[in-house]
PDB file of C-alpha atoms in Angstrom:
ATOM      1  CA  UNK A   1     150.850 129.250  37.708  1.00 44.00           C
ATOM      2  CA  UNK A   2     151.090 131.455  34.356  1.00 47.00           C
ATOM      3  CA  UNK A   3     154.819 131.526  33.681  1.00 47.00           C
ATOM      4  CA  UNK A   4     155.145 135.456  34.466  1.00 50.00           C
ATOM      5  CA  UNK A   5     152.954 135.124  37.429  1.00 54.00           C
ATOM      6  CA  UNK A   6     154.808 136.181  40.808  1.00 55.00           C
ATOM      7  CA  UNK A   7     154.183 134.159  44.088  1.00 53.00           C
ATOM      8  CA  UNK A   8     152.299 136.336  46.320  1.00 52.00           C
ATOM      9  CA  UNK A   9     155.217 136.431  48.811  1.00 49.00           C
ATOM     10  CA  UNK A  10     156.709 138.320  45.677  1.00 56.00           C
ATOM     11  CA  UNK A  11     154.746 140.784  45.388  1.00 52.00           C
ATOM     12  CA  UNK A  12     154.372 141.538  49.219  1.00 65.00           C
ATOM     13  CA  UNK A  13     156.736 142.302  51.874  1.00 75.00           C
ATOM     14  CA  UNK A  14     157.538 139.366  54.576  1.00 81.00           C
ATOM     15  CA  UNK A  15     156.925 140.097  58.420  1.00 84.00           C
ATOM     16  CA  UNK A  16     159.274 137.986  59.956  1.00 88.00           C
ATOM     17  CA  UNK A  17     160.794 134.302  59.954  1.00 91.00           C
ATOM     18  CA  UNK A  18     157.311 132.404  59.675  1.00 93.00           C
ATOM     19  CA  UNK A  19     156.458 134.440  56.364  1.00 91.00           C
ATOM     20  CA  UNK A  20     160.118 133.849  54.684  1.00 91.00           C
ATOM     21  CA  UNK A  21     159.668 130.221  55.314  1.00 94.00           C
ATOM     22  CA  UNK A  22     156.526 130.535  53.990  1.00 91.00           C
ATOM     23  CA  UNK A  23     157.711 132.298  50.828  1.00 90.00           C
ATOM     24  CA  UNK A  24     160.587 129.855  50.697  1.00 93.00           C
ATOM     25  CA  UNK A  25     158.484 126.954  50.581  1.00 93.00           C
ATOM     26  CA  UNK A  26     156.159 128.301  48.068  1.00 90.00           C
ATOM     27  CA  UNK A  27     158.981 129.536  45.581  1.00 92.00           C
ATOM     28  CA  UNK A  28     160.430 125.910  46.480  1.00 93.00           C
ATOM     29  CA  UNK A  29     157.134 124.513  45.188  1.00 91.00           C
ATOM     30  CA  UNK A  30     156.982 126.228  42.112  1.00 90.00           C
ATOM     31  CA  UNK A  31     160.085 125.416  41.129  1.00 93.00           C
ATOM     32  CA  UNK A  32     160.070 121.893  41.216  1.00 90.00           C
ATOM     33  CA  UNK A  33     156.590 121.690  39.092  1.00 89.00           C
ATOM     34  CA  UNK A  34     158.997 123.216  36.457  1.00 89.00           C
ATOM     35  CA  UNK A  35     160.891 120.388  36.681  1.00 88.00           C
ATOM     36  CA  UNK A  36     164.463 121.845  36.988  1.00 92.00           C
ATOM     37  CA  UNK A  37     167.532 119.414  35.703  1.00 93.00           C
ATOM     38  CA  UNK A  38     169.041 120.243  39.742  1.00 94.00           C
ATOM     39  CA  UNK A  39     165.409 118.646  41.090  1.00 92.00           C
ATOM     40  CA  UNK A  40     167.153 115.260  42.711  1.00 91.00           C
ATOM     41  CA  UNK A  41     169.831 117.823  44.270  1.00 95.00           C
ATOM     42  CA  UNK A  42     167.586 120.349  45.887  1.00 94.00           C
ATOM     43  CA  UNK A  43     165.321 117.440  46.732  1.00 90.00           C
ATOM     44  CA  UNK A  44     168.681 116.098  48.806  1.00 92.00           C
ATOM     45  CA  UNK A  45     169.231 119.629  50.507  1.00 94.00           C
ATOM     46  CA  UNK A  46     165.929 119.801  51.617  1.00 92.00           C
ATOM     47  CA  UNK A  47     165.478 116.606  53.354  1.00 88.00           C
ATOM     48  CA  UNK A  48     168.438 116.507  55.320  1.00 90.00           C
ATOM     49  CA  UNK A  49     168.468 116.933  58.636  1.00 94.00           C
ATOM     50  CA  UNK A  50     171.036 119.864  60.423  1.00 95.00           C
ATOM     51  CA  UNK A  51     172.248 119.700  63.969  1.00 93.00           C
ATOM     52  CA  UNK A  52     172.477 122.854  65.727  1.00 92.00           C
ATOM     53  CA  UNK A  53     176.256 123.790  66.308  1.00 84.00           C
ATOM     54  CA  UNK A  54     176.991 124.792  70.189  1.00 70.00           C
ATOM     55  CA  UNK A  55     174.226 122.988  71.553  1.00 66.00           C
ATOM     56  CA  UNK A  56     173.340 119.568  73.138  1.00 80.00           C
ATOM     57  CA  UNK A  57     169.993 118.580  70.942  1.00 84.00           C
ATOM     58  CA  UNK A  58     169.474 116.427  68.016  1.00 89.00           C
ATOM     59  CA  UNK A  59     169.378 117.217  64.780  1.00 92.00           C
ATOM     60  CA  UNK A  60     166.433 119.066  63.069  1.00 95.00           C
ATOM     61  CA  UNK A  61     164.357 119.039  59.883  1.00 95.00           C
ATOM     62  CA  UNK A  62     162.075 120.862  58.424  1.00 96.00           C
ATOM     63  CA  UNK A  63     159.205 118.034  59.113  1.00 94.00           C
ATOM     64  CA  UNK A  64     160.162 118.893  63.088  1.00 94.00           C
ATOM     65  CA  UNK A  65     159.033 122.222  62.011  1.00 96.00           C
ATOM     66  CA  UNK A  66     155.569 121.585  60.269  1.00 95.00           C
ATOM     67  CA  UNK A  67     156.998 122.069  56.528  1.00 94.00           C
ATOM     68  CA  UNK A  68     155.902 118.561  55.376  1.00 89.00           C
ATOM     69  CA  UNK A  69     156.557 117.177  51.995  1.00 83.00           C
ATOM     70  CA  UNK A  70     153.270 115.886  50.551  1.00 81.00           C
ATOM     71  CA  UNK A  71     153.497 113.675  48.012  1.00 75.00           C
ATOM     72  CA  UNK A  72     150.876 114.453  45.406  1.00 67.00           C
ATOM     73  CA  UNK A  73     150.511 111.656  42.353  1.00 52.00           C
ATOM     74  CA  UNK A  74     154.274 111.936  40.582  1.00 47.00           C
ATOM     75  CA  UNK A  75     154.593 115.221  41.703  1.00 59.00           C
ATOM     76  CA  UNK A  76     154.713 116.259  45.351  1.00 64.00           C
ATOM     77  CA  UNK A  77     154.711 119.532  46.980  1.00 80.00           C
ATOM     78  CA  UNK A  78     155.723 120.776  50.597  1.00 85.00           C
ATOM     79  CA  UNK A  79     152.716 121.753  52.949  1.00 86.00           C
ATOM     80  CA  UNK A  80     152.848 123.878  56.240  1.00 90.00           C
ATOM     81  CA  UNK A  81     151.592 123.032  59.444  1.00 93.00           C
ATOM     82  CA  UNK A  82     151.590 126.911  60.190  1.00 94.00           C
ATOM     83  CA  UNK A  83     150.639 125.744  64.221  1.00 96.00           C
ATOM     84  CA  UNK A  84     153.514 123.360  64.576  1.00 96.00           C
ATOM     85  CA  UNK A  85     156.070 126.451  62.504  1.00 96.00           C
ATOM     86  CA  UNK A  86     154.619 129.208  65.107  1.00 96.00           C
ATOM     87  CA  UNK A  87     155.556 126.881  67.934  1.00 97.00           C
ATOM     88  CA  UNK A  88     159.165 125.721  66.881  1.00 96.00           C
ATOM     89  CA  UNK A  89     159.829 129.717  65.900  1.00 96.00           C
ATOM     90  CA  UNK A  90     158.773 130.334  69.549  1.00 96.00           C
ATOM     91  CA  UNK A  91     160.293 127.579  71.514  1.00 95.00           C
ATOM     92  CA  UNK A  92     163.488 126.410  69.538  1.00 93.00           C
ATOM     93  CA  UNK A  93     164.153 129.661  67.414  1.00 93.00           C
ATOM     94  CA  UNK A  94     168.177 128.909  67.830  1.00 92.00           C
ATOM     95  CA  UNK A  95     167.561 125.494  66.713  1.00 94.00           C
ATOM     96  CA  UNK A  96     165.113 126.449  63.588  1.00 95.00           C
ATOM     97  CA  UNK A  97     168.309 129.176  62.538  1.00 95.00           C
ATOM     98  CA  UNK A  98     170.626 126.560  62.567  1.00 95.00           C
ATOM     99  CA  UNK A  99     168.424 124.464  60.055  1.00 96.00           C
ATOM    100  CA  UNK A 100     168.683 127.479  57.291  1.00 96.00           C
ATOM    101  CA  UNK A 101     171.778 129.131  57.974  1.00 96.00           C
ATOM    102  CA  UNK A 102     174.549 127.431  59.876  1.00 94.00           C
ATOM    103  CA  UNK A 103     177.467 126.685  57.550  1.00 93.00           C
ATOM    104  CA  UNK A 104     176.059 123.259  57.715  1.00 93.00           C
ATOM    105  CA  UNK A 105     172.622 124.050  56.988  1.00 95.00           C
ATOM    106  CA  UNK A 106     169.672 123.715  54.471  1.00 97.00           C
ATOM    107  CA  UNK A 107     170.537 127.214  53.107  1.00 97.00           C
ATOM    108  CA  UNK A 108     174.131 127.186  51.823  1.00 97.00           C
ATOM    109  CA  UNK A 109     173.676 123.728  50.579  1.00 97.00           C
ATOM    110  CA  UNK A 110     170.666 125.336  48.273  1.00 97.00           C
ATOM    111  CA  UNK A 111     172.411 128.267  47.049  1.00 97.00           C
ATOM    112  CA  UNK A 112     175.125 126.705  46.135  1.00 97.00           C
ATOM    113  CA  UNK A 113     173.126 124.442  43.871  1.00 97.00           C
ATOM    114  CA  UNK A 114     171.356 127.711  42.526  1.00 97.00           C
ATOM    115  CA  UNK A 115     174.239 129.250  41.856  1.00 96.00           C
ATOM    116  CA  UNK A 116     175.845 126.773  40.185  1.00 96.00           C
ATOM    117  CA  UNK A 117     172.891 126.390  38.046  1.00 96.00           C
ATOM    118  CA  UNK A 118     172.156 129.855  36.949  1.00 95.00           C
ATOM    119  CA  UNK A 119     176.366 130.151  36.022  1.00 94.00           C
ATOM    120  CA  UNK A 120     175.576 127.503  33.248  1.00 90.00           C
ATOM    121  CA  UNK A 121     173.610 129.012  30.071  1.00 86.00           C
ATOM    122  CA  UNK A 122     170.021 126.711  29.983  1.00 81.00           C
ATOM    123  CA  UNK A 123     167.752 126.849  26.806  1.00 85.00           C
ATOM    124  CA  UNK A 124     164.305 127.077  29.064  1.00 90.00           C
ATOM    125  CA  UNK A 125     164.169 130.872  30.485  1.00 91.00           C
ATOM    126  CA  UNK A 126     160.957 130.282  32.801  1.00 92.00           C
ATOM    127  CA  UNK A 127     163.048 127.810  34.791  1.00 93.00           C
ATOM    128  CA  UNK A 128     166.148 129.691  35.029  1.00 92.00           C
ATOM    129  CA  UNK A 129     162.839 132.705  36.054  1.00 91.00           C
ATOM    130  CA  UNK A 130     161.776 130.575  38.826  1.00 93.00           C
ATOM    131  CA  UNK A 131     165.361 129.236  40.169  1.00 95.00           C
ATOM    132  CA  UNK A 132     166.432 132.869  40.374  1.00 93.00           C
ATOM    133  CA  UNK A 133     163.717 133.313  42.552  1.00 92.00           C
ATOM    134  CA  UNK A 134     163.910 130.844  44.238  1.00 94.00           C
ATOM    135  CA  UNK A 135     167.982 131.811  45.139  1.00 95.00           C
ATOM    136  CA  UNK A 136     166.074 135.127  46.056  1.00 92.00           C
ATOM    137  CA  UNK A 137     164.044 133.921  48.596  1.00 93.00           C
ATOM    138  CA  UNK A 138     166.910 131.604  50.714  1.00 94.00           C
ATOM    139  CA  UNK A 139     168.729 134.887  50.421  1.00 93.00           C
ATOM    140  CA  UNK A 140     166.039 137.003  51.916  1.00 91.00           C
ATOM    141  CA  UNK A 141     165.079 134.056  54.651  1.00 92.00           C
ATOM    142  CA  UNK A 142     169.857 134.240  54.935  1.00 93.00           C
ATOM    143  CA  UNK A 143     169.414 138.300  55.782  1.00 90.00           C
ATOM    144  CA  UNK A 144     166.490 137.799  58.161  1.00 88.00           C
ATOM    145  CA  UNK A 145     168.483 135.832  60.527  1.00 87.00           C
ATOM    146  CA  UNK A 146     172.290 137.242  59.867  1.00 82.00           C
TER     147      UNK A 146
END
């Protein structure tokens, strides 16, 4: 992707949850090929697994979702099972909100981390670009379900 290059989620509106997750994932993606210093501590947010507050069910991840890391020579990327996202939006919606925004969940862990970041001055401008972006999009995917 040409450094001043938008995703395409950035340049179009979202529809709903299954889009923002979408655009999450794919400004998630491009900033780790940019290999931001805070890559080991979004890698740790991402991965962990959130159990829904107020209910009786286990925890949740975004695998149980269909957003699937995909390891990829060094480099891996996340890849959506859009079939297996469509289903756990219809049949465990509560449990898929918890995963992004309870205070527990994947979504003030990574804003935190991307706020903390973009506080600090950093030489490289295209990665401090695509973090900001990033920060924009669990922001947008925060409002969707607030």
């Amino acid at each position: 992707m040409d450094k001043n290059e938008k995703t395409s989620y950035e340049t179009n509106p979202v529809e709903g949850p299954e889009d923002a997750i979408c655009a999450f994932v794919e400004a998630y993606d491009v900033l780790q090929d940019s290999e931001p210093p805070i890559a080991d501590e979004l890698k740790t947010a991402m991965y962990r697994p959130v159990t829904p507050h107020d209910y009786d069910t286990p925890p949740i991840s975004l695998y149980e979702i269909g957003v699937v890391y995909v390891p990829d020579g060094v480099e891996g990327r996340y890849g959506l099972n859009l079939p297996k996202l469509k289903t756990a939006l219809q049949q465990r919606e509560s449990d898929v909100r918890a995963l992004f925004v309870q205070d527990d969940g994947i979504l003030p862990h990574l804003c935190d981390i991307l706020t903390a970041f973009l506080e600090e001055p950093y030489e490289d401008e295209y990665i401090h670009t695509v973090a900001l972006r990033f920060l924009n999009e669990c922001r947008r995917l925060i409002a969707m379900w607030e």
